[in-house]
mmCIF file of C-alpha atoms and ligand atoms in Angstrom:
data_model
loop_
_atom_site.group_PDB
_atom_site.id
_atom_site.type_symbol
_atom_site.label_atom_id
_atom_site.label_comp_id
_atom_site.label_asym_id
_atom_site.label_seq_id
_atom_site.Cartn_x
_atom_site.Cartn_y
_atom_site.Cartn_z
ATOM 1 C CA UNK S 276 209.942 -10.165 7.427
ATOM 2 C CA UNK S 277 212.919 -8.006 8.182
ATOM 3 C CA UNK S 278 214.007 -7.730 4.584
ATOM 4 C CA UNK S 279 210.569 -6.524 4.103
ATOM 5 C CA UNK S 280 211.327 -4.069 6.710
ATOM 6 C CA UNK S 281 214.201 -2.789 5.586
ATOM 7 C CA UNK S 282 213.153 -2.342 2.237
ATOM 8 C CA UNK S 283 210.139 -0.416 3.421
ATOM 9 C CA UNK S 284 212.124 1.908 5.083
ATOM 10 C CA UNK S 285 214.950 2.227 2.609
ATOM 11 C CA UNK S 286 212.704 2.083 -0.539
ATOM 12 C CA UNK S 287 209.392 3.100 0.427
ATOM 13 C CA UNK S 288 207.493 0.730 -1.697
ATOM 14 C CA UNK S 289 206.405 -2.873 -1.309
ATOM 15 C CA UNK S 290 204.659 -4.999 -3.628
ATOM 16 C CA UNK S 291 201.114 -6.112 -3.060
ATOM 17 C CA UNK S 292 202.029 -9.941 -2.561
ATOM 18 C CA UNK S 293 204.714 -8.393 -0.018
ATOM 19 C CA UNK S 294 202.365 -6.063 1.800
ATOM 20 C CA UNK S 295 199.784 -8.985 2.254
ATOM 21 C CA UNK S 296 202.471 -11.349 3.532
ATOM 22 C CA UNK S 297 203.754 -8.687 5.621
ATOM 23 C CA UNK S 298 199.810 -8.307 7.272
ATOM 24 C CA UNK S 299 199.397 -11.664 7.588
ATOM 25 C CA UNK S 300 202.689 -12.439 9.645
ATOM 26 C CA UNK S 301 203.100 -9.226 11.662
ATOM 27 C CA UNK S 302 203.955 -10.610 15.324
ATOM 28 C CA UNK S 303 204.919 -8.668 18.375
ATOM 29 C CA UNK S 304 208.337 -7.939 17.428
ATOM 30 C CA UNK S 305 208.277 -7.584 13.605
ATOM 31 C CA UNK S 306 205.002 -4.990 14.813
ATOM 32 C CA UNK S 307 207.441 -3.109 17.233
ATOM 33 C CA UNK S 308 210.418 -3.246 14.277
ATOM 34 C CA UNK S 309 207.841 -1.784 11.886
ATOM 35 C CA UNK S 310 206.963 1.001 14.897
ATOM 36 C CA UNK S 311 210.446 2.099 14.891
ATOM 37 C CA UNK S 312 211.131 2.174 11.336
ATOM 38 C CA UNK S 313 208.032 4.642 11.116
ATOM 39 C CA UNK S 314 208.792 6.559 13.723
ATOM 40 C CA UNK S 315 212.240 7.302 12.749
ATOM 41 C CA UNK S 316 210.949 7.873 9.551
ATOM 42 C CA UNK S 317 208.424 10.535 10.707
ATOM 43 C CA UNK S 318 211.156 12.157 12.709
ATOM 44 C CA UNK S 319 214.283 12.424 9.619
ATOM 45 C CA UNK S 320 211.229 13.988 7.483
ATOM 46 C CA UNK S 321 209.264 16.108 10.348
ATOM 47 C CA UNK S 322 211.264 16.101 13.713
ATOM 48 C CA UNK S 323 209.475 16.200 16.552
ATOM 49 C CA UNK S 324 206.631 18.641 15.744
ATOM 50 C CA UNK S 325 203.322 17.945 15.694
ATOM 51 C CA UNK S 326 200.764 20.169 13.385
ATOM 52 C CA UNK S 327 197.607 21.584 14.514
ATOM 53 C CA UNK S 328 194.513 22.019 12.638
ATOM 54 C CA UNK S 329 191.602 23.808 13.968
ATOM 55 C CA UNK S 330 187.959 22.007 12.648
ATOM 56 C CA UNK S 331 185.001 23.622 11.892
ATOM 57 C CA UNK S 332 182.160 21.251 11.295
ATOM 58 C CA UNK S 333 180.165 23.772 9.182
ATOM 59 C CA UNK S 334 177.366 21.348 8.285
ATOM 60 C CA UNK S 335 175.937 18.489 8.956
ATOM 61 C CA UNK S 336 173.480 17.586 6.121
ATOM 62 C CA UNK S 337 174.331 15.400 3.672
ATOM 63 C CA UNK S 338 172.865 14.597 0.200
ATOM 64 C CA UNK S 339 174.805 11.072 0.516
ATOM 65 C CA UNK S 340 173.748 7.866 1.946
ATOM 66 C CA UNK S 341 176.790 6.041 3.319
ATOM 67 C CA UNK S 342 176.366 2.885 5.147
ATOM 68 C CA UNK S 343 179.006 3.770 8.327
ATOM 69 C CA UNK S 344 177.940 7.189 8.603
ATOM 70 C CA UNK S 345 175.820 8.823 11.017
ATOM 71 C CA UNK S 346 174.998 12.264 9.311
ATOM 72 C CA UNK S 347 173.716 10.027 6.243
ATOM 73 C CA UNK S 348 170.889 11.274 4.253
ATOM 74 C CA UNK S 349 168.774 8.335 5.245
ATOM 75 C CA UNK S 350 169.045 8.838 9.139
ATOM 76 C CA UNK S 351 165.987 10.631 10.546
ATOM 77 C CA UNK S 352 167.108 11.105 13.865
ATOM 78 C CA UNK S 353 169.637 13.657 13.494
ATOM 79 C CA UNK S 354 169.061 17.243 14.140
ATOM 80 C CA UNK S 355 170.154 19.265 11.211
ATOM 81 C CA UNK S 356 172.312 22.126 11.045
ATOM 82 C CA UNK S 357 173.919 25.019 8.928
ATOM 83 C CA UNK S 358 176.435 27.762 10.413
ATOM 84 C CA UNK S 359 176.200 30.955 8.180
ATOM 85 C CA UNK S 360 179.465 32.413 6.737
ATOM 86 C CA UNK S 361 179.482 34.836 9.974
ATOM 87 C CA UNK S 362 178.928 31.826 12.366
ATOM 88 C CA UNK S 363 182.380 30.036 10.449
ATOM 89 C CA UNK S 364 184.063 33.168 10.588
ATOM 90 C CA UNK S 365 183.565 33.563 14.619
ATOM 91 C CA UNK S 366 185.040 30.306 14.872
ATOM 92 C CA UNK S 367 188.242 31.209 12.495
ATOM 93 C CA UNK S 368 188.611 34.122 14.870
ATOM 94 C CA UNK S 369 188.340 32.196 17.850
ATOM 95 C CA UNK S 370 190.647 29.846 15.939
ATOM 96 C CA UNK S 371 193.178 32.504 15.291
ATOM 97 C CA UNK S 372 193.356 33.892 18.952
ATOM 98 C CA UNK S 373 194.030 30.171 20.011
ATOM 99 C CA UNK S 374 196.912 30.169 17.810
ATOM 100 C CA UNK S 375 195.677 28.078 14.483
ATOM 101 C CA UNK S 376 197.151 28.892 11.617
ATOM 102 C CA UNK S 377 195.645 26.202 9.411
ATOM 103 C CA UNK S 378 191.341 25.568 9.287
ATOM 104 C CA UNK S 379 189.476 22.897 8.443
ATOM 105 C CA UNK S 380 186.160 23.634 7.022
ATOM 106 C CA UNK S 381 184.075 19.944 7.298
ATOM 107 C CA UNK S 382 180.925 19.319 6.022
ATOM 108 C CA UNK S 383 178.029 16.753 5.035
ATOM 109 C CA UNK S 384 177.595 16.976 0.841
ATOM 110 C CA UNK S 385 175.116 19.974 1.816
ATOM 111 C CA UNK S 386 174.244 21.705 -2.070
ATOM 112 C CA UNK S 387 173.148 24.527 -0.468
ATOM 113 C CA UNK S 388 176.535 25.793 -0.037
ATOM 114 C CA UNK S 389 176.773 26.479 -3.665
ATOM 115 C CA UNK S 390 180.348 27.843 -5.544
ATOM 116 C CA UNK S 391 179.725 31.195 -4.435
ATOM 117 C CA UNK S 392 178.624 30.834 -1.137
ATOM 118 C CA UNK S 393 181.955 28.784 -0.748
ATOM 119 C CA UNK S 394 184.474 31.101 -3.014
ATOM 120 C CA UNK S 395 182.652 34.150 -0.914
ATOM 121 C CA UNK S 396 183.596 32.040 2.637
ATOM 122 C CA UNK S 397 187.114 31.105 1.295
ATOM 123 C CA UNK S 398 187.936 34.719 0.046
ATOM 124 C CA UNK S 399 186.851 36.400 3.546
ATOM 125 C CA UNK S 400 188.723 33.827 5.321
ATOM 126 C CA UNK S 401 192.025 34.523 3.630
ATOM 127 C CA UNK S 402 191.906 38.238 3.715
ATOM 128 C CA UNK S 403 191.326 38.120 6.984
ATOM 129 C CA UNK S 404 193.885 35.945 8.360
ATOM 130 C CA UNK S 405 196.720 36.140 4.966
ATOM 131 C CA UNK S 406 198.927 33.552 6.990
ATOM 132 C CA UNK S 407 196.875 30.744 7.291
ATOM 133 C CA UNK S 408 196.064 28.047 5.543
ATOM 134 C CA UNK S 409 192.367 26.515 4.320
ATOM 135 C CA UNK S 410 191.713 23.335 4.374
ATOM 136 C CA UNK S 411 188.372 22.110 2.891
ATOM 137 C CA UNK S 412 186.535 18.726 3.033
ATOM 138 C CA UNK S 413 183.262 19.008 1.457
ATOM 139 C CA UNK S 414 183.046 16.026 -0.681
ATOM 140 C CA UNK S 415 182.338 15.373 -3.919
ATOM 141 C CA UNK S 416 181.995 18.727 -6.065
ATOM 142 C CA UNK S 417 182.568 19.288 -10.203
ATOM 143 C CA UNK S 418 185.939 20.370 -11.365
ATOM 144 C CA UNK S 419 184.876 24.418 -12.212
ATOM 145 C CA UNK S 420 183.956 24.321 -8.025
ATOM 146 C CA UNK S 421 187.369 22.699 -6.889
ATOM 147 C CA UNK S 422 189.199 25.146 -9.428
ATOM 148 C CA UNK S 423 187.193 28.160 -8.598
ATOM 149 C CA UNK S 424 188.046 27.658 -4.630
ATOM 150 C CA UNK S 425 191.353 27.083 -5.415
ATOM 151 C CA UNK S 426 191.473 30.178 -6.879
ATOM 152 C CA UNK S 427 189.959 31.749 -4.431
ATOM 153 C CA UNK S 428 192.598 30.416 -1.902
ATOM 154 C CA UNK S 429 191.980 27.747 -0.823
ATOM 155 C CA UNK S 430 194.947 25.277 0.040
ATOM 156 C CA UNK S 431 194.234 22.192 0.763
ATOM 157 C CA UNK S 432 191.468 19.489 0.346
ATOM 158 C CA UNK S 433 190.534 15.852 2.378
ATOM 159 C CA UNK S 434 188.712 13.590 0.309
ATOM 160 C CA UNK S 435 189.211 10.003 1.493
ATOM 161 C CA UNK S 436 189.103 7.437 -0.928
ATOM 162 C CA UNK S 437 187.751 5.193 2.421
ATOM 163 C CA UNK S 438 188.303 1.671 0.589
ATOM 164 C CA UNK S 439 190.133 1.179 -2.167
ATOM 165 C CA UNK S 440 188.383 -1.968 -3.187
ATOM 166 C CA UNK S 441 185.979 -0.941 -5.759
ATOM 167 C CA UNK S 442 183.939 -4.075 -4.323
ATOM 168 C CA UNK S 443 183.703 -3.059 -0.946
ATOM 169 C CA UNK S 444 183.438 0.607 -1.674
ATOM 170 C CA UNK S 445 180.240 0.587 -3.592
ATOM 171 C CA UNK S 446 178.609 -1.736 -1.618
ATOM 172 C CA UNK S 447 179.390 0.854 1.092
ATOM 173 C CA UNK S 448 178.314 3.884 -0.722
ATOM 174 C CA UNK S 449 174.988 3.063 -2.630
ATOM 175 C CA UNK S 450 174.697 6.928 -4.223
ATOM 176 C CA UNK S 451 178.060 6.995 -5.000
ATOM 177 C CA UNK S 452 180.601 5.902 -7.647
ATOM 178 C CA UNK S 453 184.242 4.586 -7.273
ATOM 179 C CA UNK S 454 185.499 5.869 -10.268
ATOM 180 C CA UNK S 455 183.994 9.348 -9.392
ATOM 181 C CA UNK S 456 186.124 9.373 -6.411
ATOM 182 C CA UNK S 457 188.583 8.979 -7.950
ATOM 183 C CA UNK S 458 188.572 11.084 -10.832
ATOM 184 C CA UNK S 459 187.701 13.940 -7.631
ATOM 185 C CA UNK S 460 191.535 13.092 -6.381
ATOM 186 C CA UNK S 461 193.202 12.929 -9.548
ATOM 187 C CA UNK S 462 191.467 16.621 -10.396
ATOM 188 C CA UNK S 463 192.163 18.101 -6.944
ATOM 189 C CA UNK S 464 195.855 17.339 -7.436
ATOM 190 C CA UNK S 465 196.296 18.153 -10.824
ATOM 191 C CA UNK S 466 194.610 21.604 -10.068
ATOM 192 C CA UNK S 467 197.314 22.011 -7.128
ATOM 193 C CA UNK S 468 195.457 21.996 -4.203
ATOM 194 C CA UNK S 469 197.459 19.841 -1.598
ATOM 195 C CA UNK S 470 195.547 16.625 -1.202
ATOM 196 C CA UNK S 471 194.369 14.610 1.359
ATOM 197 C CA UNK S 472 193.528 10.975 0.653
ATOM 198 C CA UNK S 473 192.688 7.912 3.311
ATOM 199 C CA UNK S 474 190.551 5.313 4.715
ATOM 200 C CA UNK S 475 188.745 3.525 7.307
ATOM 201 C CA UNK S 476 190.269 0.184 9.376
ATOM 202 C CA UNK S 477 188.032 -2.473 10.124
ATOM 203 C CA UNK S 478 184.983 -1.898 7.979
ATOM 204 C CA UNK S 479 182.795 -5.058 7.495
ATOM 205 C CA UNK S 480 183.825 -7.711 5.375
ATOM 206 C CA UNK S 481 187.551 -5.993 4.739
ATOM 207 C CA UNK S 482 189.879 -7.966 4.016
ATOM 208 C CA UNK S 483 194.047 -8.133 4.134
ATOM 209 C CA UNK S 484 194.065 -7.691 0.553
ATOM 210 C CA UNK S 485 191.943 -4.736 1.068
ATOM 211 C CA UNK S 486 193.924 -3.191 3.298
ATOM 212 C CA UNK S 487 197.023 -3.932 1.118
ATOM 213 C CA UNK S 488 195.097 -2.304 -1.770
ATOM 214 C CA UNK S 489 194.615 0.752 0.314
ATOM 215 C CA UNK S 490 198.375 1.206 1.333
ATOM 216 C CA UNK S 491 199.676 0.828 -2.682
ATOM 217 C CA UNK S 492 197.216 3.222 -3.694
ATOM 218 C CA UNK S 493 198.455 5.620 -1.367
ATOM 219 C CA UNK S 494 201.906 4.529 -2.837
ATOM 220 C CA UNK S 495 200.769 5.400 -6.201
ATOM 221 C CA UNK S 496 198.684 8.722 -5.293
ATOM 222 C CA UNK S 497 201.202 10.176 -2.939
ATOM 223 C CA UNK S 498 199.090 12.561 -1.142
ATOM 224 C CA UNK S 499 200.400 14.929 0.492
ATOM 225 C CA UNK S 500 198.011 14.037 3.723
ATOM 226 C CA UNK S 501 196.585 10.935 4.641
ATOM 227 C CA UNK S 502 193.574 10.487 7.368
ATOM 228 C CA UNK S 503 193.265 6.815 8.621
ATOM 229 C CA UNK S 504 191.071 6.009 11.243
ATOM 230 C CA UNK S 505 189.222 2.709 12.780
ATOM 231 C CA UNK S 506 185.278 2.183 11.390
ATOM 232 C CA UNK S 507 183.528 2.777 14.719
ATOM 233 C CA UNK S 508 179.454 1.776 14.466
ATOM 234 C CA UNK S 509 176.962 4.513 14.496
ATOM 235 C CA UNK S 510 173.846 3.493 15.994
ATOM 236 C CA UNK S 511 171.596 5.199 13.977
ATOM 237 C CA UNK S 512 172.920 3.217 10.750
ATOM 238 C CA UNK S 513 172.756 -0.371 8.875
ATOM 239 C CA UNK S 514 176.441 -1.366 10.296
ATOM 240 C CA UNK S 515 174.957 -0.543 13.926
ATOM 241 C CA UNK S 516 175.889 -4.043 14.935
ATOM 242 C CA UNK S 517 179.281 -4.683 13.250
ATOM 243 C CA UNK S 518 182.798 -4.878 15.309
ATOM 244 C CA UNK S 519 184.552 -1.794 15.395
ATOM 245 C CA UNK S 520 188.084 -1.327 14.037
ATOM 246 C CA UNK S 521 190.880 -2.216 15.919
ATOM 247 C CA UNK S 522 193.253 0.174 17.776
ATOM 248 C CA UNK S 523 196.591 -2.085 16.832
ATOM 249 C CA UNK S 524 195.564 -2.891 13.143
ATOM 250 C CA UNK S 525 195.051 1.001 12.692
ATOM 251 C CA UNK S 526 198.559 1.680 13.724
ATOM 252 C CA UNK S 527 199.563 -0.476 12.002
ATOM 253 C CA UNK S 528 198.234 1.288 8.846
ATOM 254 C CA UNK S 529 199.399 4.602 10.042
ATOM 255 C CA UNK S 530 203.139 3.067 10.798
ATOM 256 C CA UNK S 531 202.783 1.656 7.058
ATOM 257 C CA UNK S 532 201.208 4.843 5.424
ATOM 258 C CA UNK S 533 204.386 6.736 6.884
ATOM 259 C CA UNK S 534 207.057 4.638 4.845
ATOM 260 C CA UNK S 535 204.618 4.462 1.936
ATOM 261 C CA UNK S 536 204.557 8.615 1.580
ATOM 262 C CA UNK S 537 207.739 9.593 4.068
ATOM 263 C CA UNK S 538 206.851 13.398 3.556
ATOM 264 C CA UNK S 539 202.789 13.219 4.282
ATOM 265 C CA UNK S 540 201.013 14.930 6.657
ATOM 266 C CA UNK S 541 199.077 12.364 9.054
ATOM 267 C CA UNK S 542 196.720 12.721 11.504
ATOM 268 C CA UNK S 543 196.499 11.368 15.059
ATOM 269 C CA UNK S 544 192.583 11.071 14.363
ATOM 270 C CA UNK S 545 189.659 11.782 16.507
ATOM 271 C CA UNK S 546 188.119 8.061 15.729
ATOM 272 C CA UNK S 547 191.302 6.777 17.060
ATOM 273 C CA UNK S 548 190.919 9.184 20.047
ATOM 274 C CA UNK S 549 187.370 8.220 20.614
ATOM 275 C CA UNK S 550 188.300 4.488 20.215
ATOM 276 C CA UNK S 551 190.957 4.662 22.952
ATOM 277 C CA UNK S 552 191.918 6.631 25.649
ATOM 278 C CA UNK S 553 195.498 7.796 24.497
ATOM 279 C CA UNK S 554 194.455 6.577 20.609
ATOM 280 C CA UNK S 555 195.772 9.837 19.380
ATOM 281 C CA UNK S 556 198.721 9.889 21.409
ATOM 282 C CA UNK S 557 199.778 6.110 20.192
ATOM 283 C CA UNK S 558 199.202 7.307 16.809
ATOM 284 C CA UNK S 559 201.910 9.826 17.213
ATOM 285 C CA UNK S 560 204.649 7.635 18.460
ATOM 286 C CA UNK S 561 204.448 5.364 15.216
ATOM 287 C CA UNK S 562 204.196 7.874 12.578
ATOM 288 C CA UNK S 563 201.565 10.754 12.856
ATOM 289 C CA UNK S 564 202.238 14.096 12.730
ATOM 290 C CA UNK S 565 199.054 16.186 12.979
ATOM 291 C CA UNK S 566 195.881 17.033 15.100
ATOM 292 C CA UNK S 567 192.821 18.389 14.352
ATOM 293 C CA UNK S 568 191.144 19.919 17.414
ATOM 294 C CA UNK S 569 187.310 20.779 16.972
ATOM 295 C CA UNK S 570 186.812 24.218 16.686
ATOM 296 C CA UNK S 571 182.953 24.045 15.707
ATOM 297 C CA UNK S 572 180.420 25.765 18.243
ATOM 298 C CA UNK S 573 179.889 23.871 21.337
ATOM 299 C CA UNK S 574 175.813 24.070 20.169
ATOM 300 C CA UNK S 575 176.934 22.159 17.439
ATOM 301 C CA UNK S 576 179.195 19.930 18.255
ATOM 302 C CA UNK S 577 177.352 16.788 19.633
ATOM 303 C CA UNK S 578 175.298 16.686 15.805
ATOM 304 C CA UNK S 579 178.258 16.039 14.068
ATOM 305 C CA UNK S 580 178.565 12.266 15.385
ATOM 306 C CA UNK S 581 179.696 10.212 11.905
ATOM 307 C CA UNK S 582 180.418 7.361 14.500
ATOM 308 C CA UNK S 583 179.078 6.825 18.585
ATOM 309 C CA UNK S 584 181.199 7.887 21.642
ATOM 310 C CA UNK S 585 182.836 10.572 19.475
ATOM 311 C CA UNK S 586 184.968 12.724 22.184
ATOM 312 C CA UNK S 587 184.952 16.277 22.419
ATOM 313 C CA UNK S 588 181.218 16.700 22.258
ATOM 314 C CA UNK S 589 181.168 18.653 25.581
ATOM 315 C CA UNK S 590 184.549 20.485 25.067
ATOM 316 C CA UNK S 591 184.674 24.020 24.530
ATOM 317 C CA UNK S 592 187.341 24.576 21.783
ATOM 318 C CA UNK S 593 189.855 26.390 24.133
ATOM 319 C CA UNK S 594 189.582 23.444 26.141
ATOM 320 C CA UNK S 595 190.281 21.069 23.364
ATOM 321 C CA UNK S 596 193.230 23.194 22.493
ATOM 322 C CA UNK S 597 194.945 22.823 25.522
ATOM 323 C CA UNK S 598 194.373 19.195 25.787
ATOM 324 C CA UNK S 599 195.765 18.408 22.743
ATOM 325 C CA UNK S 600 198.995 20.406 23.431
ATOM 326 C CA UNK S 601 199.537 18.795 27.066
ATOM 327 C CA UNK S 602 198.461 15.357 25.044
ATOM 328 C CA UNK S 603 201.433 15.937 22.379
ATOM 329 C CA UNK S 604 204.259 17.066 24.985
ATOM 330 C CA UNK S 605 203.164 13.489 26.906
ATOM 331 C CA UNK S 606 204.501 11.601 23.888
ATOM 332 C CA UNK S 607 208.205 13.942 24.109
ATOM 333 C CA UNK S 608 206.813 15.763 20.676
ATOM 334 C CA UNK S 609 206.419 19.301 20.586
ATOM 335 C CA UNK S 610 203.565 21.529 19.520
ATOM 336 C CA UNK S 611 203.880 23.488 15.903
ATOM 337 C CA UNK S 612 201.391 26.957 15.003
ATOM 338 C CA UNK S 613 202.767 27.266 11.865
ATOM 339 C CA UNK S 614 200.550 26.610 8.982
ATOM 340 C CA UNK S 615 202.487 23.247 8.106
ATOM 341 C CA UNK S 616 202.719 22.693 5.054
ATOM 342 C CA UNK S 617 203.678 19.347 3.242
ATOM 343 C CA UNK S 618 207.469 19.307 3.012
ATOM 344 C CA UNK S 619 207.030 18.681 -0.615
ATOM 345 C CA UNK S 620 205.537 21.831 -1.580
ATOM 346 C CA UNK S 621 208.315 24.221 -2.884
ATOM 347 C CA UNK S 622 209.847 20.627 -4.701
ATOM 348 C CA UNK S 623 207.371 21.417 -7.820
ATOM 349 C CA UNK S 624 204.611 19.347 -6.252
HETATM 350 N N1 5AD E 710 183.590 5.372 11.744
HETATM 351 C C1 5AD E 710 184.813 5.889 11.496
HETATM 352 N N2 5AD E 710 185.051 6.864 10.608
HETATM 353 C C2 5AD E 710 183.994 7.352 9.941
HETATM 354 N N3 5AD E 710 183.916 8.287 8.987
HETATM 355 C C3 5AD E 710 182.632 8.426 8.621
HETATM 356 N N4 5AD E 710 181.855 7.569 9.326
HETATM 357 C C4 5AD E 710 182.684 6.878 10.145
HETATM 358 C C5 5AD E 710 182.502 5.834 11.092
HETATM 359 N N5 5AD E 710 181.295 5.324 11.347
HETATM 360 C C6 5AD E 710 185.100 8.948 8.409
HETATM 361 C C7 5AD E 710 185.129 8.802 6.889
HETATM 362 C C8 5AD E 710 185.088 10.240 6.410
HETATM 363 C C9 5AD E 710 185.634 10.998 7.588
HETATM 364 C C10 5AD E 710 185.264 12.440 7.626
HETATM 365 O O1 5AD E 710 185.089 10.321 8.697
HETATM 366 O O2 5AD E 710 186.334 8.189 6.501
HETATM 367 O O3 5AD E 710 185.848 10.485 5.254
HETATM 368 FE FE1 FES E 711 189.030 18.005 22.887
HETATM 369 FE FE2 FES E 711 191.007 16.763 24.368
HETATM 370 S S1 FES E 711 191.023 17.373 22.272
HETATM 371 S S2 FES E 711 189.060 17.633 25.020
#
């Protein structure tokens, strides 16, 4: 185990027989070696700052039918909503007086939102405010739409690959393909945008070796930002009565995904925030380096639930801000408004 350790942190790479023996015989102290390895890690490559990202959750319909999500196409109970390009900009302005310099816009796979609509939001976005960045994480579009809003600005885009395991992953996503997703990744990266890959911890019927599948594949990808949260049941779905993630195996991933892709940006995520009180903060101390605050209208906020007990729902977005900054300096890391970018970029990458 502490060769495996050491050659984590020294070569960044493990094999998949090594990753699965390391899962299967992590105890208490090889868990708190692997902690510090990350950690340290995180801090040679990233100090002590800590990114911020302000969300907007533009949409909230969705053309897709994922099993663990509650904004799925098939769920009849949610109240449906669209903000117009005005309603997104308002909340980039509100954004930009609270000091975000990088936005997420976040949305169900809502068609409606065609290329223009999108190049027309991206374009207004960045000539408003030239010195931030745009993040986008709208799913699955065609090549033309990714390289169109790229042109148009954009910087960055979060698709998740969510499982690795082809297996697992379409019996998740009936309406979707694995191969698609993919293909989406290897197009978003090749036309430059800085990419966001990642997946979900404790998902039914995942397994060690799925979990070690996920962690090479990151290896292999090197995105330059990686979400990882725990599955948490939505009760409006079919996994309504599964067991949630787990707050130390998702560490655990995060610690992992850290000396897998030293220079990635990760997130201290809101499902690891919603699954425990000080989630985020734990999340932080083993490798995270980023936080995405919800910026979307407070109207809005509590139909954008892809999993129960989601926190924030009552939280107007200058609240969330300063929570999250008094949240970061309680973990001795310090709060950064710049736009962040992955320490890569400038290497030709
Ligand atoms: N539990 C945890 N995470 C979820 N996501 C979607 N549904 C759930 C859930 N029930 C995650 C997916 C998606 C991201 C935006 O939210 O990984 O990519
Ligand atoms: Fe929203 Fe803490 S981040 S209230």
């Amino acid at each position: 185990m502490k060769r495996l350790l050491e050659k984590l942190y020294n070569q960044n790479t493990l094999t998949k027989e090594e990753l699965v023996y390391l899962l299967q015989h992590l105890d208490e102290e090889s868990m708190k070696e692997l902690f510090s390895y990350s950690r340290k890690l995180r801090e040679e490559k990233y100090g002590k700052k800590v990114y911020l990202r302000g969300l907007v959750e533009f949409s909230n319909i969705c053309k897709q039918d994922c099993l663990y999500c509650g904004i799925r196409k098939s769920n009849k109970e949610v109240e449906r909503y669209r903000l117009t390009e005005d309603e997104i900009i308002q909340c980039c302005e509100l954004g930009y007086d609270l000091g975000y310099r990088t936005f997420v816009l976040q949305s169900g796979e809502d068609s409606w939102y065609t290329k223009d609509k999108l190049v027309n939001i991206v374009k207004k976005i960045k000539s408003q405010f030239p010195d931030v960045a745009v993040t986008l994480s709208l799913g699955e579009r065609d090549y033309d739409t990714y390289k169109e809003l790229f042109d148009a600005g954009a910087d960055r885009y979060l698709l998740r690959h969510e499982t690795a395991s082809k297996r697992l992953y379409e019996k998740l996503h009936p309406t979707m393909k694995f191969e698609n997703r993919i293909k989406c990744l290897a197009e978003l990266k090749e036309i430059g945008y800085q990419v966001g890959a990642g997946f979900m911890v404790g998902l039914p019927d995942q397994t060690v070796e799925d979990l070690a599948e996920d962690l090479l594949f990151l290896n292999h990808l090197q995105p330059h930002m990686i979400g990882i949260g725990p599955f948490i049941p939505h009760h409006q779905t079919p996994l309504k009565n599964e067991r949630k993630g787990e707050l130390k195996d998702t560490l655990i991933m995060v610690a992992l995904a850290r000396l897998l892709v030293p220079d990635s940006l990760i997130p201290a995520t809101t499902a690891l925030g919603s699954l425990d009180y000080r989630g985020r903060e734990a999340a932080l101390e083993v490798g995270a380096n980023v936080v995405m605050p919800n910026l979307s209208p407070m109207e809005v906020r509590a139909k954008y639930q892809l999993y129960d007990n989601k926190i924030c729902l009552g939280d107007e977005s200058a609240s969330c801000r300063w929570c999250i900054e008094n949240r970061i300096k309680s973990t001795g890391y310090e709060v950064d408004l710049s736009k962040g970018d992955c320490i890569r970029i400038g290497e030709n990458q």
